Amino acid sequence: MRGRRSLLVVSAIMAAIVVAATGCGDSGGGSSSAPGAKAPEFTAPATIDVPAADHGPLNPSAPIVVNSADGMLTAVTVTDADGKPVNGAYAADRHSWTSKDPLGYGVSYRVAAEAVDLAQIATDKTFTVNTIDAAHKAYANVVPAPDVVADTGIGVGQPMVFQFTAPVSDKVEAQKHLKISVTPEQPGAWYWVDDKDVHFRPAQYWQPGTRIHIEADVFGVDLGGGVFGAENNSADYTVHDAWVAKADGATEQLTIFRNGAQVNQMPMSLGSPGFPSHEGPHVISEKSPSIVMDSCTYGVCQGQAGYYRETVDLDERISNDGEFVHSAPWSVGQQGSSNVSHGCVNLAPDNAQWFFDHFGIGDVVEITNSGGPTLPVWDTYGDWEVPWDVWQAGNATS
């Protein structure tokens, strides 16, 4: 019945066209055709074509298009292998139809189309459209996960991060499909930490109150090496007040600033000479009320000097190398006077609780005079150790 209704609609349109055409005769209103003249004969039915059916597998980011240049489409049905329909829309002149629903990788679609010519002679055809079957697909995961920081916001040191689940060899092409909007505007740039991780940060820490929207529109994008973007992804973040802690190994004091004003200071202990803390800005990447710390994770295992495995409270990770700000009741006597930790920032329990209550993901701990090396850019997050001109050069399109 749908085909019949469509045909009736098109018949009405065709009739209107015919009336308009015959209304262009001479001023006397007579027909321009001689009496008894025959109507023109149509020897060929309306053509129907689907370009994607003739030119190899279709990238699923592109739509399926059905054309009838010399006719009018009356019905188009597109279904996948399971019979699920794909929605679409006709052009105003009904010479084409374009799918609107997203397509999938490695799917065979059946296209059934009907059209009529000017004589209202109907024709129908069926086609098969196959999409490319990407052997390797990469998801662009966002870090931090938006739901983790939805209630708290992020700190001024938090880079915007896309972590691809497969290596990206065509970084230039990938970066064309990465978008970011920042309110208020602040100069910033992308930087490829490695083949899977690309970060965006401003020249200086984010301004408090900044709103950030990021997108990876990579579905169907050839990322190189046979890897295609699996799907699009986006996230929104809000930057809260600027919380920055300055850990000075020369004074053994941790000085706390909120929006540039000092609000607290507490004694601490950094890494011992054998395990010095990394120097430079660190960014908190996770926090937990309690974790089990095991020195075997960095090579000092049971039976070796310096081995430990114990539960530690009020932990905020400041590098992936095992550095934390945490409660350390066992080193209260050394806090404020000497460095005795394995690289962490040790605090007395009450001070650790205050720090835990006020600092979170994206907040900054700047370590100086520790005697250790600079935090590497890949060590979650050594982004702020990279000079701005070098950071900009890490942009794939530089």
PDB file of N, CA, C and O in Angstrom, residues 246-255 265-271 277 325-326 331-340 344-348 351 365-370:
ATOM      1  N   LYS A 246      52.957  23.666  46.734  1.00  0.00           N
ATOM      2  CA  LYS A 246      54.381  23.779  46.416  1.00  0.00           C
ATOM      3  C   LYS A 246      55.180  23.004  47.461  1.00  0.00           C
ATOM      4  O   LYS A 246      55.204  23.377  48.639  1.00  0.00           O
ATOM      5  N   ALA A 247      55.805  21.904  47.007  1.00  0.00           N
ATOM      6  CA  ALA A 247      56.584  21.043  47.891  1.00  0.00           C
ATOM      7  C   ALA A 247      58.069  21.368  47.707  1.00  0.00           C
ATOM      8  O   ALA A 247      58.661  21.024  46.675  1.00  0.00           O
ATOM      9  N   ASP A 248      58.665  21.994  48.702  1.00  0.00           N
ATOM     10  CA  ASP A 248      60.055  22.459  48.619  1.00  0.00           C
ATOM     11  C   ASP A 248      60.945  21.546  49.454  1.00  0.00           C
ATOM     12  O   ASP A 248      60.845  21.508  50.685  1.00  0.00           O
ATOM     13  N   GLY A 249      61.816  20.796  48.756  1.00  0.00           N
ATOM     14  CA  GLY A 249      62.712  19.876  49.450  1.00  0.00           C
ATOM     15  C   GLY A 249      63.762  20.573  50.282  1.00  0.00           C
ATOM     16  O   GLY A 249      64.377  19.953  51.157  1.00  0.00           O
ATOM     17  N   ALA A 250      64.003  21.847  50.035  1.00  0.00           N
ATOM     18  CA  ALA A 250      64.994  22.586  50.819  1.00  0.00           C
ATOM     19  C   ALA A 250      64.448  22.965  52.182  1.00  0.00           C
ATOM     20  O   ALA A 250      65.183  22.970  53.183  1.00  0.00           O
ATOM     21  N   THR A 251      63.162  23.270  52.278  1.00  0.00           N
ATOM     22  CA  THR A 251      62.552  23.671  53.551  1.00  0.00           C
ATOM     23  C   THR A 251      61.732  22.547  54.181  1.00  0.00           C
ATOM     24  O   THR A 251      61.344  22.648  55.339  1.00  0.00           O
ATOM     25  N   GLU A 252      61.468  21.489  53.405  1.00  0.00           N
ATOM     26  CA  GLU A 252      60.622  20.374  53.846  1.00  0.00           C
ATOM     27  C   GLU A 252      59.219  20.851  54.227  1.00  0.00           C
ATOM     28  O   GLU A 252      58.597  20.327  55.155  1.00  0.00           O
ATOM     29  N   GLN A 253      58.738  21.856  53.517  1.00  0.00           N
ATOM     30  CA  GLN A 253      57.402  22.389  53.768  1.00  0.00           C
ATOM     31  C   GLN A 253      56.544  22.265  52.507  1.00  0.00           C
ATOM     32  O   GLN A 253      57.016  22.465  51.389  1.00  0.00           O
ATOM     33  N   LEU A 254      55.269  21.951  52.730  1.00  0.00           N
ATOM     34  CA  LEU A 254      54.277  21.921  51.656  1.00  0.00           C
ATOM     35  C   LEU A 254      53.384  23.142  51.853  1.00  0.00           C
ATOM     36  O   LEU A 254      52.638  23.226  52.836  1.00  0.00           O
ATOM     37  N   THR A 255      53.469  24.088  50.921  1.00  0.00           N
ATOM     38  CA  THR A 255      52.722  25.341  51.044  1.00  0.00           C
ATOM     39  C   THR A 255      51.556  25.314  50.061  1.00  0.00           C
ATOM     40  O   THR A 255      51.741  25.034  48.869  1.00  0.00           O
ATOM     41  N   GLN A 265      50.105  25.692  55.302  1.00  0.00           N
ATOM     42  CA  GLN A 265      51.471  25.201  55.165  1.00  0.00           C
ATOM     43  C   GLN A 265      51.670  24.083  56.169  1.00  0.00           C
ATOM     44  O   GLN A 265      51.192  24.165  57.305  1.00  0.00           O
ATOM     45  N   MET A 266      52.347  23.021  55.729  1.00  0.00           N
ATOM     46  CA  MET A 266      52.517  21.862  56.609  1.00  0.00           C
ATOM     47  C   MET A 266      53.866  21.195  56.360  1.00  0.00           C
ATOM     48  O   MET A 266      54.382  21.211  55.238  1.00  0.00           O
ATOM     49  N   PRO A 267      54.470  20.623  57.421  1.00  0.00           N
ATOM     50  CA  PRO A 267      55.734  19.908  57.223  1.00  0.00           C
ATOM     51  C   PRO A 267      55.517  18.628  56.425  1.00  0.00           C
ATOM     52  O   PRO A 267      54.444  18.024  56.457  1.00  0.00           O
ATOM     53  N   MET A 268      56.546  18.224  55.693  1.00  0.00           N
ATOM     54  CA  MET A 268      56.441  17.039  54.835  1.00  0.00           C
ATOM     55  C   MET A 268      57.801  16.374  54.738  1.00  0.00           C
ATOM     56  O   MET A 268      58.822  16.887  55.215  1.00  0.00           O
ATOM     57  N   SER A 269      57.800  15.232  54.082  1.00  0.00           N
ATOM     58  CA  SER A 269      59.049  14.548  53.755  1.00  0.00           C
ATOM     59  C   SER A 269      58.938  14.034  52.321  1.00  0.00           C
ATOM     60  O   SER A 269      57.951  13.394  51.962  1.00  0.00           O
ATOM     61  N   LEU A 270      59.954  14.356  51.504  1.00  0.00           N
ATOM     62  CA  LEU A 270      59.977  13.877  50.118  1.00  0.00           C
ATOM     63  C   LEU A 270      60.813  12.599  50.023  1.00  0.00           C
ATOM     64  O   LEU A 270      61.165  11.998  51.038  1.00  0.00           O
ATOM     65  N   GLY A 271      61.135  12.200  48.781  1.00  0.00           N
ATOM     66  CA  GLY A 271      61.898  10.975  48.572  1.00  0.00           C
ATOM     67  C   GLY A 271      63.314  11.072  49.107  1.00  0.00           C
ATOM     68  O   GLY A 271      63.965  12.115  49.010  1.00  0.00           O
ATOM     69  N   SER A 277      62.191  12.199  44.789  1.00  0.00           N
ATOM     70  CA  SER A 277      60.962  12.549  44.073  1.00  0.00           C
ATOM     71  C   SER A 277      61.309  13.275  42.780  1.00  0.00           C
ATOM     72  O   SER A 277      62.291  14.010  42.705  1.00  0.00           O
ATOM     73  N   VAL A 325      50.797  11.793  47.219  1.00  0.00           N
ATOM     74  CA  VAL A 325      50.705  12.547  48.474  1.00  0.00           C
ATOM     75  C   VAL A 325      49.825  11.705  49.377  1.00  0.00           C
ATOM     76  O   VAL A 325      48.712  11.341  48.992  1.00  0.00           O
ATOM     77  N   HIS A 326      50.319  11.353  50.573  1.00  0.00           N
ATOM     78  CA  HIS A 326      49.534  10.447  51.419  1.00  0.00           C
ATOM     79  C   HIS A 326      49.888  10.607  52.893  1.00  0.00           C
ATOM     80  O   HIS A 326      50.863  11.272  53.262  1.00  0.00           O
ATOM     81  N   SER A 331      56.530   8.515  59.565  1.00  0.00           N
ATOM     82  CA  SER A 331      57.627   9.447  59.303  1.00  0.00           C
ATOM     83  C   SER A 331      57.354  10.843  59.861  1.00  0.00           C
ATOM     84  O   SER A 331      58.028  11.806  59.483  1.00  0.00           O
ATOM     85  N   VAL A 332      56.404  10.947  60.807  1.00  0.00           N
ATOM     86  CA  VAL A 332      56.078  12.266  61.357  1.00  0.00           C
ATOM     87  C   VAL A 332      57.321  12.923  61.966  1.00  0.00           C
ATOM     88  O   VAL A 332      57.515  14.134  61.852  1.00  0.00           O
ATOM     89  N   GLY A 333      58.182  12.131  62.588  1.00  0.00           N
ATOM     90  CA  GLY A 333      59.388  12.672  63.217  1.00  0.00           C
ATOM     91  C   GLY A 333      60.351  13.284  62.218  1.00  0.00           C
ATOM     92  O   GLY A 333      61.137  14.170  62.574  1.00  0.00           O
ATOM     93  N   GLN A 334      60.342  12.814  60.973  1.00  0.00           N
ATOM     94  CA  GLN A 334      61.256  13.352  59.955  1.00  0.00           C
ATOM     95  C   GLN A 334      60.610  14.451  59.108  1.00  0.00           C
ATOM     96  O   GLN A 334      61.311  15.186  58.419  1.00  0.00           O
ATOM     97  N   GLN A 335      59.286  14.550  59.150  1.00  0.00           N
ATOM     98  CA  GLN A 335      58.601  15.547  58.326  1.00  0.00           C
ATOM     99  C   GLN A 335      58.974  16.952  58.798  1.00  0.00           C
ATOM    100  O   GLN A 335      58.873  17.265  59.976  1.00  0.00           O
ATOM    101  N   GLY A 336      59.403  17.734  57.844  1.00  0.00           N
ATOM    102  CA  GLY A 336      59.862  19.084  58.158  1.00  0.00           C
ATOM    103  C   GLY A 336      61.355  19.172  58.368  1.00  0.00           C
ATOM    104  O   GLY A 336      61.891  20.280  58.528  1.00  0.00           O
ATOM    105  N   SER A 337      62.044  18.007  58.342  1.00  0.00           N
ATOM    106  CA  SER A 337      63.488  18.047  58.609  1.00  0.00           C
ATOM    107  C   SER A 337      64.311  17.232  57.631  1.00  0.00           C
ATOM    108  O   SER A 337      65.454  17.588  57.326  1.00  0.00           O
ATOM    109  N   SER A 338      63.779  16.115  57.103  1.00  0.00           N
ATOM    110  CA  SER A 338      64.584  15.280  56.200  1.00  0.00           C
ATOM    111  C   SER A 338      63.679  14.493  55.252  1.00  0.00           C
ATOM    112  O   SER A 338      62.492  14.273  55.533  1.00  0.00           O
ATOM    113  N   ASN A 339      64.285  14.067  54.132  1.00  0.00           N
ATOM    114  CA  ASN A 339      63.558  13.310  53.120  1.00  0.00           C
ATOM    115  C   ASN A 339      63.804  11.823  53.322  1.00  0.00           C
ATOM    116  O   ASN A 339      64.947  11.361  53.227  1.00  0.00           O
ATOM    117  N   VAL A 340      62.728  11.065  53.583  1.00  0.00           N
ATOM    118  CA  VAL A 340      62.896   9.652  53.910  1.00  0.00           C
ATOM    119  C   VAL A 340      61.946   8.737  53.142  1.00  0.00           C
ATOM    120  O   VAL A 340      61.965   7.524  53.343  1.00  0.00           O
ATOM    121  N   CYS A 344      57.388   9.598  47.510  1.00  0.00           N
ATOM    122  CA  CYS A 344      56.096  10.230  47.791  1.00  0.00           C
ATOM    123  C   CYS A 344      56.263  11.486  48.647  1.00  0.00           C
ATOM    124  O   CYS A 344      57.329  11.757  49.187  1.00  0.00           O
ATOM    125  N   VAL A 345      55.152  12.229  48.748  1.00  0.00           N
ATOM    126  CA  VAL A 345      55.082  13.368  49.665  1.00  0.00           C
ATOM    127  C   VAL A 345      54.399  12.866  50.929  1.00  0.00           C
ATOM    128  O   VAL A 345      53.195  12.607  50.938  1.00  0.00           O
ATOM    129  N   ASN A 346      55.183  12.677  51.994  1.00  0.00           N
ATOM    130  CA  ASN A 346      54.664  12.158  53.259  1.00  0.00           C
ATOM    131  C   ASN A 346      54.106  13.292  54.114  1.00  0.00           C
ATOM    132  O   ASN A 346      54.750  14.321  54.300  1.00  0.00           O
ATOM    133  N   LEU A 347      52.896  13.075  54.660  1.00  0.00           N
ATOM    134  CA  LEU A 347      52.271  14.046  55.555  1.00  0.00           C
ATOM    135  C   LEU A 347      51.788  13.360  56.819  1.00  0.00           C
ATOM    136  O   LEU A 347      51.483  12.158  56.811  1.00  0.00           O
ATOM    137  N   ALA A 348      51.690  14.132  57.898  1.00  0.00           N
ATOM    138  CA  ALA A 348      51.078  13.619  59.125  1.00  0.00           C
ATOM    139  C   ALA A 348      49.600  13.348  58.857  1.00  0.00           C
ATOM    140  O   ALA A 348      48.989  13.971  57.976  1.00  0.00           O
ATOM    141  N   ASN A 351      47.247  16.396  58.621  1.00  0.00           N
ATOM    142  CA  ASN A 351      47.551  17.204  57.440  1.00  0.00           C
ATOM    143  C   ASN A 351      47.137  16.487  56.152  1.00  0.00           C
ATOM    144  O   ASN A 351      46.643  17.115  55.207  1.00  0.00           O
ATOM    145  N   VAL A 365      50.661  19.703  42.199  1.00  0.00           N
ATOM    146  CA  VAL A 365      51.690  19.645  43.238  1.00  0.00           C
ATOM    147  C   VAL A 365      53.021  19.924  42.556  1.00  0.00           C
ATOM    148  O   VAL A 365      53.496  19.127  41.743  1.00  0.00           O
ATOM    149  N   GLU A 366      53.631  21.069  42.855  1.00  0.00           N
ATOM    150  CA  GLU A 366      54.909  21.454  42.247  1.00  0.00           C
ATOM    151  C   GLU A 366      56.043  21.092  43.202  1.00  0.00           C
ATOM    152  O   GLU A 366      56.114  21.606  44.322  1.00  0.00           O
ATOM    153  N   ILE A 367      56.932  20.214  42.763  1.00  0.00           N
ATOM    154  CA  ILE A 367      58.032  19.736  43.603  1.00  0.00           C
ATOM    155  C   ILE A 367      59.333  20.391  43.151  1.00  0.00           C
ATOM    156  O   ILE A 367      59.685  20.345  41.966  1.00  0.00           O
ATOM    157  N   THR A 368      60.034  20.983  44.103  1.00  0.00           N
ATOM    158  CA  THR A 368      61.335  21.597  43.827  1.00  0.00           C
ATOM    159  C   THR A 368      62.354  21.128  44.854  1.00  0.00           C
ATOM    160  O   THR A 368      62.003  20.679  45.943  1.00  0.00           O
ATOM    161  N   ASN A 369      63.648  21.227  44.474  1.00  0.00           N
ATOM    162  CA  ASN A 369      64.768  20.936  45.388  1.00  0.00           C
ATOM    163  C   ASN A 369      64.684  19.534  45.989  1.00  0.00           C
ATOM    164  O   ASN A 369      65.025  19.327  47.162  1.00  0.00           O
ATOM    165  N   SER A 370      64.260  18.584  45.179  1.00  0.00           N
ATOM    166  CA  SER A 370      64.161  17.200  45.668  1.00  0.00           C
ATOM    167  C   SER A 370      65.421  16.395  45.380  1.00  0.00           C
ATOM    168  O   SER A 370      65.620  15.331  45.973  1.00  0.00           O
TER     169      SER A 370
END
